[in-house]
Coordinates of C-alpha atoms in Angstrom, one line a residue:
Chain A
M1 CA 0.0 0.0 0.0
N2 CA 2.8 2.4 1.0
Y3 CA 4.5 1.6 -2.3
L4 CA 1.3 2.5 -4.2
L5 CA 1.1 5.8 -2.3
H6 CA 4.8 6.5 -3.1
I7 CA 4.0 6.0 -6.8
S8 CA 1.1 8.4 -6.6
V9 CA 3.2 11.1 -4.9
M10 CA 5.8 10.7 -7.7
L11 CA 3.0 10.8 -10.3
E12 CA 1.7 14.0 -8.8
I13 CA 5.1 15.7 -8.9
Y14 CA 5.6 14.6 -12.5
I15 CA 2.1 15.9 -13.5
L16 CA 3.0 19.3 -12.0
L17 CA 6.3 19.3 -13.9
A18 CA 4.6 18.2 -17.1
L19 CA 2.0 20.9 -16.8
S20 CA 4.7 23.5 -16.2
A21 CA 6.6 22.3 -19.3
N22 CA 3.3 22.3 -21.2
Q23 CA 3.0 26.0 -20.4
K24 CA 6.2 26.7 -22.3
V25 CA 6.0 24.0 -25.0
G26 CA 2.3 23.8 -25.6
L27 CA 1.1 27.3 -25.0
S28 CA 4.2 29.3 -26.0
G29 CA 5.9 26.9 -28.5
L30 CA 9.2 27.2 -26.6
L31 CA 11.1 23.9 -26.6
S32 CA 13.0 24.4 -23.4
L33 CA 15.6 22.0 -22.1
A34 CA 15.9 23.7 -18.8
Q35 CA 12.7 22.8 -17.0
A36 CA 14.8 21.0 -14.3
V37 CA 16.5 24.3 -13.5
F38 CA 13.2 25.7 -12.1
Y39 CA 12.4 22.4 -10.5
G40 CA 15.8 22.5 -8.9
L41 CA 15.6 26.1 -7.9
G42 CA 12.3 25.4 -6.1
A43 CA 13.7 22.4 -4.4
Y44 CA 16.9 24.1 -3.3
T45 CA 15.3 27.3 -2.1
A46 CA 12.8 25.3 0.0
S47 CA 15.6 23.1 1.4
I48 CA 18.0 25.9 2.2
T49 CA 15.4 28.1 3.9
I50 CA 13.9 25.1 5.8
T51 CA 17.2 23.6 7.0
K52 CA 19.4 26.7 7.5
F53 CA 16.8 29.3 8.6
E54 CA 14.3 26.9 10.0
F55 CA 11.5 28.4 8.1
S56 CA 8.2 26.5 7.9
Y57 CA 7.1 25.1 4.5
W58 CA 4.5 27.9 4.2
L59 CA 7.2 30.5 4.5
A60 CA 9.6 28.7 2.3
L61 CA 7.1 28.2 -0.5
P62 CA 6.5 31.9 -1.3
I63 CA 10.3 32.5 -1.2
A64 CA 10.8 29.6 -3.6
I65 CA 8.1 31.0 -5.9
L66 CA 9.7 34.4 -5.8
I67 CA 13.1 33.0 -6.7
C68 CA 11.5 31.1 -9.6
V69 CA 9.7 34.2 -10.8
I70 CA 13.0 36.1 -10.8
A71 CA 14.8 33.3 -12.5
G72 CA 12.0 33.0 -15.1
L73 CA 12.2 36.7 -15.7
L74 CA 16.0 36.5 -16.4
F75 CA 15.4 33.3 -18.5
S76 CA 12.8 35.1 -20.6
F77 CA 15.4 37.5 -21.9
V78 CA 17.0 34.5 -23.6
A79 CA 13.7 33.6 -25.2
G80 CA 13.3 37.2 -26.4
K81 CA 16.7 37.0 -28.1
V82 CA 16.8 33.7 -29.9
R83 CA 14.3 31.3 -31.4
E84 CA 13.7 27.6 -32.3
L85 CA 16.9 25.5 -32.3
Y86 CA 19.0 28.2 -30.8
F87 CA 16.5 28.7 -28.0
S88 CA 16.7 25.0 -27.2
L89 CA 20.5 25.1 -27.2
A90 CA 20.6 28.2 -25.0
T91 CA 18.3 26.5 -22.5
L92 CA 20.5 23.4 -22.7
A93 CA 23.5 25.5 -21.8
L94 CA 21.6 27.1 -18.9
Q95 CA 20.7 23.6 -17.7
I96 CA 24.3 22.5 -17.6
I97 CA 25.5 25.7 -16.0
F98 CA 22.8 25.3 -13.3
F99 CA 24.0 21.8 -12.6
S100 CA 27.7 23.0 -12.4
V101 CA 26.7 25.7 -9.9
A102 CA 24.6 23.3 -7.8
Y103 CA 27.4 20.9 -7.8
N104 CA 30.2 23.3 -7.0
W105 CA 28.8 26.0 -4.8
I106 CA 29.4 24.0 -1.7
P107 CA 28.7 26.6 1.0
V108 CA 25.2 27.0 -0.2
T109 CA 24.1 23.8 -1.9
N110 CA 26.5 21.4 -0.1
G111 CA 27.6 20.1 -3.6
S112 CA 27.3 16.4 -4.3
Y113 CA 26.6 15.6 -0.7
G114 CA 23.3 17.3 -1.1
I115 CA 21.0 18.7 1.6
S116 CA 19.4 16.3 4.1
G117 CA 17.0 16.6 7.0
I118 CA 14.5 18.8 5.2
S119 CA 11.4 18.8 7.4
N120 CA 7.9 17.8 6.2
P121 CA 5.2 20.4 5.7
E122 CA 2.6 21.0 8.4
I123 CA -1.0 22.2 8.0
F124 CA -2.8 23.5 11.1
G125 CA -0.4 21.6 13.3
L126 CA -0.8 18.3 11.4
K127 CA 2.5 17.0 10.1
I128 CA 2.4 15.7 6.6
N129 CA 4.9 12.9 7.0
T130 CA 3.1 9.7 5.9
P131 CA 2.9 8.6 2.3
A132 CA -0.9 8.8 2.5
S133 CA -1.0 12.3 3.8
F134 CA 1.6 13.4 1.2
A135 CA -0.3 11.8 -1.6
L136 CA -3.3 13.8 -0.5
F137 CA -1.3 17.0 -0.1
G138 CA 0.2 16.5 -3.6
G139 CA -3.2 15.7 -5.0
V140 CA -4.5 19.0 -3.7
W141 CA -1.7 20.8 -5.5
V142 CA -2.3 19.0 -8.7
L143 CA -6.0 19.7 -8.4
L144 CA -5.3 23.4 -7.8
V145 CA -3.0 23.7 -10.8
I146 CA -5.5 21.8 -13.1
L147 CA -8.4 24.1 -11.9
F148 CA -6.1 27.1 -12.5
Y149 CA -5.5 25.9 -16.1
V150 CA -9.2 25.2 -16.7
W151 CA -9.8 28.8 -15.9
F152 CA -6.6 30.2 -17.4
L153 CA -7.1 28.6 -20.8
K154 CA -10.3 30.7 -21.2
T155 CA -8.7 34.0 -20.4
P156 CA -7.8 36.6 -23.1
I157 CA -4.2 36.5 -21.8
S158 CA -3.8 32.8 -22.5
R159 CA -5.2 33.4 -26.0
L160 CA -2.6 36.1 -26.6
I161 CA 0.1 33.7 -25.3
Q162 CA -1.0 31.1 -27.9
A163 CA -1.3 33.8 -30.6
T164 CA 2.3 34.7 -29.9
R165 CA 3.2 31.0 -30.4
D166 CA 1.4 30.9 -33.7
D167 CA 2.3 34.2 -35.3
Q168 CA 4.5 36.8 -33.6
I169 CA 4.0 39.3 -36.4
A170 CA 0.2 39.1 -36.1
V171 CA 0.5 39.8 -32.4
L172 CA 2.8 42.8 -33.1
S173 CA 0.3 44.1 -35.7
L174 CA -2.3 44.1 -32.9
G175 CA -0.1 46.5 -31.0
K176 CA 0.9 43.9 -28.5
N177 CA 4.4 43.0 -27.4
P178 CA 5.1 39.3 -28.1
N179 CA 8.0 39.2 -25.7
Y180 CA 5.7 40.3 -22.9
Y181 CA 3.5 37.3 -23.4
K182 CA 6.5 34.9 -23.6
R183 CA 7.7 36.4 -20.3
I184 CA 4.4 35.8 -18.6
S185 CA 4.3 32.2 -19.9
I186 CA 7.9 31.5 -18.8
M187 CA 7.3 32.9 -15.3
L188 CA 4.1 30.9 -14.9
S189 CA 5.9 27.8 -16.0
A190 CA 8.8 28.5 -13.6
V191 CA 6.4 28.9 -10.7
I192 CA 4.6 25.6 -11.2
A193 CA 7.9 23.8 -11.7
G194 CA 9.2 25.5 -8.5
I195 CA 6.1 24.3 -6.5
A196 CA 6.9 20.7 -7.8
G197 CA 10.4 21.2 -6.5
T198 CA 9.3 22.2 -3.0
L199 CA 7.0 19.2 -2.9
Y200 CA 9.8 16.9 -4.0
A201 CA 12.3 18.3 -1.5
T202 CA 9.9 18.1 1.5
Y203 CA 8.7 14.6 0.4
T204 CA 12.1 12.9 0.0
T205 CA 13.7 15.2 2.8
Y206 CA 16.9 14.9 0.9
I207 CA 18.1 16.5 -2.4
D208 CA 21.3 16.5 -4.4
P209 CA 22.2 17.9 -7.8
S210 CA 21.7 14.5 -9.5
S211 CA 17.9 15.0 -9.5
F212 CA 18.1 18.2 -11.6
T213 CA 20.3 17.2 -14.5
L214 CA 19.9 17.6 -18.3
D215 CA 18.5 14.1 -18.4
E216 CA 15.7 15.2 -16.1
S217 CA 14.9 18.1 -18.4
I218 CA 14.9 15.9 -21.4
L219 CA 12.6 13.5 -19.6
I220 CA 10.1 16.3 -18.6
L221 CA 10.0 17.6 -22.2
S222 CA 9.5 14.0 -23.5
I223 CA 6.6 13.5 -21.1
V224 CA 4.8 16.5 -22.6
L225 CA 5.6 15.6 -26.2
I226 CA 4.5 12.0 -25.8
G227 CA 1.3 13.0 -24.0
G228 CA 0.7 15.9 -26.4
A229 CA 1.3 19.6 -25.9
G230 CA -1.3 22.3 -25.6
R231 CA -4.1 20.6 -23.7
I232 CA -4.3 19.8 -20.0
I233 CA -4.9 16.1 -20.6
G234 CA -1.8 15.6 -22.8
P235 CA 0.9 16.2 -20.1
I236 CA -1.1 14.3 -17.5
T237 CA -1.2 11.3 -19.9
G238 CA 2.5 11.6 -20.5
A239 CA 3.3 11.6 -16.8
V240 CA 1.0 8.6 -16.2
I241 CA 2.7 6.6 -19.0
Y242 CA 6.2 7.5 -17.6
I243 CA 5.3 6.5 -14.0
L244 CA 3.3 3.5 -14.8
L245 CA 5.6 2.0 -17.4
P246 CA 7.9 0.3 -14.9
E247 CA 4.9 -1.1 -13.0
L248 CA 3.7 -2.6 -16.2
L249 CA 7.2 -4.1 -16.8
K250 CA 7.1 -5.6 -13.2
F251 CA 3.7 -7.0 -14.0
L252 CA 5.4 -8.8 -17.0
Q253 CA 7.8 -10.3 -14.4
M254 CA 10.8 -8.4 -15.7
P255 CA 13.6 -8.3 -13.2
D256 CA 14.5 -4.9 -11.7
S257 CA 18.0 -4.8 -13.2
I258 CA 16.5 -5.0 -16.7
A259 CA 13.4 -3.0 -16.0
A260 CA 15.2 0.3 -15.4
N261 CA 16.9 0.2 -18.8
M262 CA 13.8 -1.2 -20.5
R263 CA 11.7 1.7 -19.2
M264 CA 14.1 4.2 -20.8
I265 CA 14.3 2.2 -24.1
L266 CA 10.6 2.1 -24.4
F267 CA 10.2 5.7 -23.4
G268 CA 12.9 6.8 -25.9
L269 CA 11.4 4.7 -28.6
L270 CA 8.0 6.1 -27.9
L271 CA 9.4 9.6 -28.2
V272 CA 11.0 8.9 -31.6
L273 CA 7.9 7.3 -32.9
I274 CA 5.7 10.1 -31.7
V275 CA 7.9 12.7 -33.3
R276 CA 8.1 10.7 -36.5
F277 CA 4.5 9.6 -36.9
K278 CA 2.2 11.6 -34.6
P279 CA 3.9 14.9 -34.0
K280 CA 0.9 16.2 -32.0
G281 CA 1.5 13.6 -29.3
L282 CA -1.3 11.3 -28.0
F283 CA -3.8 14.0 -27.0
G284 CA -2.1 17.2 -28.2
K285 CA -3.6 20.2 -29.8
Y286 CA -0.6 22.1 -30.8
L287 CA 1.5 20.7 -33.7
I288 CA 5.2 21.3 -33.3
Q289 CA 6.8 21.3 -36.7
Chain B
M1 CA 56.3 25.5 -16.4
E2 CA 56.5 21.8 -16.9
T3 CA 53.0 21.5 -15.7
T4 CA 51.9 23.9 -18.3
I5 CA 53.6 22.1 -21.0
Q6 CA 52.2 18.8 -19.8
I7 CA 48.6 20.2 -19.8
L8 CA 49.3 21.6 -23.2
I9 CA 50.4 18.2 -24.6
N10 CA 47.5 16.3 -23.0
S11 CA 45.1 18.9 -24.3
I12 CA 46.4 18.8 -27.8
V13 CA 46.0 15.0 -27.9
S14 CA 42.5 15.0 -26.4
G15 CA 41.7 18.0 -28.6
L16 CA 42.6 16.0 -31.7
L17 CA 40.2 13.2 -30.6
L18 CA 37.5 15.8 -29.9
S19 CA 38.1 17.3 -33.3
L20 CA 37.4 13.9 -34.9
V21 CA 34.0 13.9 -33.2
A22 CA 33.5 17.7 -33.9
I23 CA 34.3 17.4 -37.6
G24 CA 31.5 14.8 -37.9
F25 CA 29.1 16.8 -35.8
T26 CA 29.7 20.0 -37.6
Y27 CA 29.5 18.5 -41.1
I28 CA 26.3 16.7 -40.2
F29 CA 24.8 19.8 -38.6
Q30 CA 25.8 22.2 -41.5
V31 CA 24.8 19.9 -44.3
T32 CA 21.7 18.2 -43.0
K33 CA 20.7 20.8 -40.4
V34 CA 20.1 17.9 -38.0
F35 CA 21.4 18.7 -34.5
H36 CA 22.6 15.1 -34.1
L37 CA 22.9 14.5 -30.4
A38 CA 22.6 10.8 -31.1
H39 CA 26.2 11.2 -32.3
G40 CA 27.1 10.4 -28.7
G41 CA 25.2 7.1 -29.1
I42 CA 27.0 6.3 -32.3
Y43 CA 30.3 7.1 -30.5
V44 CA 29.7 4.6 -27.7
S45 CA 28.2 2.0 -30.0
G46 CA 31.5 2.0 -32.0
A47 CA 33.6 1.6 -28.8
F48 CA 31.4 -1.1 -27.5
A49 CA 31.5 -3.1 -30.7
C50 CA 35.3 -2.9 -30.7
W51 CA 35.5 -3.9 -27.1
W52 CA 33.1 -6.8 -27.6
V53 CA 35.0 -8.2 -30.6
L54 CA 38.3 -7.9 -28.7
T55 CA 37.0 -9.9 -25.8
K56 CA 35.9 -12.6 -28.2
T57 CA 38.7 -12.8 -30.7
N58 CA 41.6 -10.6 -29.5
N59 CA 42.0 -9.4 -33.1
W60 CA 42.4 -5.7 -33.5
F61 CA 41.9 -5.7 -37.2
A62 CA 38.6 -7.5 -37.0
A63 CA 37.5 -5.3 -34.1
I64 CA 38.0 -2.1 -36.0
I65 CA 36.4 -3.3 -39.2
L66 CA 33.4 -4.6 -37.4
S67 CA 32.9 -1.6 -35.3
V68 CA 33.1 0.7 -38.3
A69 CA 30.5 -1.6 -40.0
V70 CA 28.2 -1.5 -37.0
V71 CA 28.4 2.3 -36.8
A72 CA 27.8 2.7 -40.6
I73 CA 24.8 0.4 -40.7
L74 CA 23.3 2.0 -37.5
I75 CA 23.6 5.6 -38.8
Y76 CA 22.3 4.5 -42.3
L77 CA 19.2 3.1 -40.7
I78 CA 18.7 6.1 -38.5
E79 CA 19.0 8.5 -41.4
K80 CA 16.7 6.6 -43.7
T81 CA 14.0 5.9 -41.1
I82 CA 14.0 9.0 -39.0
Y83 CA 16.0 12.0 -40.1
L84 CA 15.3 11.9 -43.8
P85 CA 11.5 11.5 -43.4
L86 CA 11.5 14.4 -40.9
T87 CA 13.5 16.6 -43.3
K88 CA 11.1 15.7 -46.1
K89 CA 8.2 16.8 -43.8
Q90 CA 10.0 20.1 -43.5
S91 CA 10.1 19.7 -39.7
N92 CA 11.7 22.4 -37.7
Q93 CA 15.2 21.7 -36.4
S94 CA 14.1 21.4 -32.8
I95 CA 12.0 18.4 -33.9
S96 CA 15.0 16.6 -35.3
L97 CA 16.9 17.5 -32.1
I98 CA 14.2 15.8 -30.0
A99 CA 14.1 12.7 -32.3
S100 CA 17.9 12.7 -31.9
M101 CA 17.7 12.8 -28.1
G102 CA 15.1 9.9 -28.1
L103 CA 17.5 7.9 -30.3
Y104 CA 20.4 8.7 -27.9
V105 CA 18.4 7.5 -24.9
V106 CA 17.4 4.3 -26.8
I107 CA 21.0 3.5 -27.9
V108 CA 22.6 4.1 -24.5
N109 CA 20.0 2.0 -22.6
V110 CA 20.2 -0.9 -25.1
L111 CA 24.0 -0.9 -24.6
A112 CA 23.6 -0.8 -20.8
L113 CA 21.0 -3.6 -21.0
F114 CA 23.2 -6.0 -22.9
F115 CA 26.6 -5.1 -21.5
G116 CA 26.0 -3.4 -18.2
S117 CA 26.7 0.2 -17.1
E118 CA 30.2 -0.3 -15.7
N119 CA 33.3 0.9 -17.3
K120 CA 34.8 -1.5 -19.9
I121 CA 38.6 -1.7 -20.2
I122 CA 40.4 -3.0 -23.2
D123 CA 43.2 -5.3 -21.9
N124 CA 45.1 -5.8 -25.1
T125 CA 46.4 -2.3 -25.3
V126 CA 49.9 -0.7 -25.3
S127 CA 51.5 0.5 -22.2
G128 CA 54.6 2.5 -21.4
S129 CA 55.5 6.1 -22.3
F130 CA 58.1 8.4 -23.7
E131 CA 59.6 10.7 -21.2
L132 CA 61.5 14.0 -21.6
G133 CA 62.5 15.3 -18.2
N134 CA 59.2 15.4 -16.2
I135 CA 57.1 15.6 -19.4
I136 CA 55.4 12.4 -20.3
L137 CA 53.7 11.3 -23.5
T138 CA 52.2 7.9 -23.1
K139 CA 52.4 5.4 -26.0
V140 CA 48.6 5.4 -26.2
Q141 CA 48.7 9.1 -26.6
A142 CA 51.2 8.8 -29.3
I143 CA 49.0 6.3 -31.1
Q144 CA 46.0 8.6 -30.7
S145 CA 47.8 11.5 -32.2
I146 CA 49.2 9.5 -35.1
I147 CA 45.9 7.9 -36.1
G148 CA 44.0 11.1 -35.4
V149 CA 46.2 13.2 -37.6
A150 CA 46.2 10.5 -40.3
L151 CA 42.4 10.4 -40.3
I152 CA 42.1 14.1 -40.6
V153 CA 44.6 14.2 -43.5
A154 CA 42.6 11.4 -45.2
F155 CA 39.4 13.4 -44.7
L156 CA 41.0 16.5 -46.2
I157 CA 42.4 14.5 -49.1
Y158 CA 38.9 13.1 -49.7
L159 CA 37.4 16.6 -49.6
K160 CA 40.0 17.9 -52.0
F161 CA 39.9 15.1 -54.6
S162 CA 36.2 14.2 -54.6
K163 CA 33.4 16.3 -55.9
S164 CA 31.9 16.0 -52.4
N165 CA 33.4 19.2 -51.0
L166 CA 31.6 21.5 -53.3
A167 CA 28.4 19.4 -53.2
L168 CA 28.4 19.5 -49.4
Q169 CA 28.8 23.2 -49.3
A170 CA 26.0 23.6 -51.9
V171 CA 23.7 21.4 -49.9
S172 CA 24.6 23.2 -46.7
D173 CA 23.8 26.6 -48.3
N174 CA 20.6 25.6 -50.0
E175 CA 19.3 22.1 -50.4
T176 CA 16.5 22.9 -52.9
I177 CA 18.8 24.8 -55.3
S178 CA 21.4 22.0 -55.0
K179 CA 18.7 19.6 -56.2
I180 CA 17.9 21.8 -59.2
F181 CA 21.6 21.7 -60.1
S182 CA 21.3 17.9 -60.1
I183 CA 23.2 17.2 -56.9
N184 CA 21.9 14.1 -55.3
T185 CA 21.3 15.6 -51.9
E186 CA 20.1 12.4 -50.3
S187 CA 23.3 10.6 -51.2
E188 CA 25.4 13.6 -49.9
R189 CA 23.5 13.5 -46.7
T190 CA 24.0 9.7 -46.3
K191 CA 27.7 10.1 -47.1
V192 CA 28.2 12.9 -44.5
F193 CA 26.4 10.9 -41.8
I194 CA 28.4 7.8 -42.5
I195 CA 31.8 9.5 -42.7
G196 CA 31.1 11.6 -39.6
S197 CA 30.1 8.5 -37.7
I198 CA 33.2 6.6 -38.7
L199 CA 35.4 9.4 -37.5
A200 CA 33.5 9.4 -34.2
C201 CA 33.8 5.6 -34.0
I202 CA 37.6 5.7 -34.4
A203 CA 37.8 8.6 -31.9
A204 CA 35.8 6.4 -29.4
I205 CA 38.1 3.4 -29.9
L206 CA 41.2 5.6 -29.4
K207 CA 39.7 7.0 -26.2
T208 CA 38.7 3.6 -25.0
M209 CA 42.3 2.4 -25.2
E210 CA 43.2 5.1 -22.7
T211 CA 40.2 5.3 -20.3
G212 CA 37.8 2.5 -21.1
I213 CA 34.2 3.1 -22.1
D214 CA 30.8 3.1 -20.4
P215 CA 27.4 3.7 -22.1
Q216 CA 27.1 7.2 -20.8
A217 CA 30.5 8.3 -22.0
G218 CA 29.3 9.7 -25.4
M219 CA 27.2 12.6 -24.1
S220 CA 29.9 14.8 -22.7
I221 CA 32.2 14.7 -25.7
T222 CA 29.2 15.1 -28.1
L223 CA 28.0 18.2 -26.2
T224 CA 31.5 19.7 -26.4
A225 CA 31.6 18.9 -30.1
A226 CA 28.3 20.6 -30.5
V227 CA 29.7 23.7 -28.8
V228 CA 32.6 23.6 -31.3
A229 CA 30.0 23.3 -34.2
I230 CA 28.1 26.3 -33.0
L231 CA 31.2 28.4 -32.4
V232 CA 32.7 27.6 -35.8
A233 CA 29.4 27.5 -37.7
R234 CA 30.9 26.7 -41.1
L235 CA 32.5 23.8 -43.0
N236 CA 36.2 24.3 -42.3
V237 CA 38.2 21.4 -41.0
L238 CA 41.2 23.4 -39.8
L239 CA 39.0 25.8 -37.9
I240 CA 37.2 23.0 -36.3
I241 CA 40.5 21.4 -35.2
A242 CA 41.8 24.8 -33.9
F243 CA 38.6 25.4 -31.9
S244 CA 38.5 21.8 -30.5
I245 CA 42.1 22.0 -29.3
G246 CA 41.5 25.5 -27.9
L247 CA 38.4 24.4 -26.0
T248 CA 40.2 21.3 -24.6
I249 CA 43.1 23.5 -23.4
L250 CA 40.5 25.8 -21.7
Q251 CA 38.7 22.8 -20.1
N252 CA 41.9 21.1 -18.9
S253 CA 43.2 24.4 -17.4
V254 CA 39.9 24.8 -15.6
E255 CA 40.1 21.3 -14.4
W256 CA 43.7 21.8 -13.2
F257 CA 43.3 25.2 -11.6
L258 CA 39.7 25.2 -10.4
N259 CA 37.7 21.9 -10.3
A260 CA 36.8 19.2 -12.8
Q261 CA 33.1 19.9 -12.4
W262 CA 33.4 23.5 -13.5
K263 CA 34.8 22.6 -16.9
E264 CA 31.4 21.8 -18.4
G265 CA 29.8 24.9 -16.8
I266 CA 32.4 27.1 -18.4
T267 CA 32.2 25.5 -21.8
F268 CA 28.5 26.0 -21.8
L269 CA 28.8 29.6 -20.5
I270 CA 30.8 30.3 -23.7
L271 CA 28.1 28.5 -25.8
L272 CA 25.4 30.6 -24.1
L273 CA 27.2 33.9 -24.7
V274 CA 27.9 33.0 -28.3
I275 CA 24.3 32.0 -28.9
L276 CA 23.0 35.2 -27.4
F277 CA 25.5 37.6 -28.8
R278 CA 27.0 36.0 -31.9
T279 CA 24.5 33.5 -33.2
E280 CA 26.3 33.4 -36.6
G281 CA 29.4 31.9 -34.9
I282 CA 32.6 33.5 -33.6
I283 CA 34.2 34.1 -37.0
S284 CA 32.8 37.4 -38.3
Y285 CA 30.1 37.4 -40.8
N286 CA 32.2 39.3 -43.4
L287 CA 34.7 36.5 -43.4
R288 CA 32.0 34.0 -43.9
K289 CA 30.6 35.9 -46.8
D290 CA 33.9 35.6 -48.7
R291 CA 33.3 31.9 -49.1
A292 CA 30.3 32.4 -51.3

């Protein structure tokens, strides 16, 4: 039972990450390879404020969100300057620089030893420290973000964000600044990834740089592309496939040593096949060409 | 002083190996516009094929022939089933980048599945070194430099005496017009993929002689080669070599004077600055216009 609950917490974290990446990829058409940077920033900010300054989760969370907003703002200048492949490459570079800093800035991040002893969140004096309570807590976050998107996708600003994705010049001709909408999109995406990071840090109570690598960013992007970008259902499907794939392999009685590689082989293959034959992803709306 | 010379020598040798990977990467990128990160997968496949044949037969000749064949067949299949159809659909470059990442993940995990993730060492290799005072050049490094230089010379001769050089530049500049001038662009693409992959395969084998190989080893060198490709941004073998060696000297100095983990951070900081402020590459645009 605990294992099942653990799986659901991981699923909730990945749904949040996939929805945050969908904001960039699906709504803004920005293929970013740096989603793990914001995930990591959220996790590190929460961990440092909780362990070093003994803040509660509810004080650490707004600080993490603030840091992610600032980072998103800085990041959006990159998006304003370069497009398409060069945007992806610039984000790839940012991702690797972030990992280098997290790994080497020992006084703050404790390098490869990571940060341990991160305390669990509390609500009204109740400590969220069992898998069941955490699954519920994560579930509430996922629900909040989904509800937010149900509302947000109907707002004029979301339509302008999508218009910027489809035709920047048309947006300019309406007297709107496309970079402004990209900036909003990137900051929003950063905040959701940051929240996922705070959840991850307080759930596992230990983080180190190896959770926020380029591989993780590629994985998050793949989840969105496989599920399909642009709709809420797409990224959720992608995350479900990624998390449940190993369980399916276990069901087929595959030993653990093989299952880890097999999961990545199937996932990589799925990504290639989707890109090649079904570029919209399983349930996507926006076609990346 | 001696340390500096030693770092310089080591950097030049590893820079030569990097340039073999970077020449392939740059030519593939410039001609086909595919940002071929799966080059890292090709790199490790070649090294694993060589290691596997050596453990079975202990025959270097067979090992090299077979690994070159494996790499050539693998890249041929990838080009014909994935990259070429994507190009025909006029997909954006980011899409081929993603396909390429998917391929990389598949190749690396297939290798890990069959051979395990631990580092594989080739036993049957040369040992010993040449020493001049405190400066050391190992025999493996000597072999690496000789074969590396020989391959580059062979590639330059191939470019000079085949029609390919002009054809490649034409396809790189404009694929549609090249077709109108009856250049078989598909065969040029295939050629460039196969030649680039063979260069990477030999580089991987040479590197394996020194440090061994594990399935993840291809990513770091491919990313560095990609940085070289973006910095150079044109088809010029000598520039690619110069940038590869320069970048390796920088990386090794950072490793020596700061910390090994910073070296990738600094390499990619350079990439980020170049992308943001000189997207057309470090060499000035005017210089690049002369070529036309």
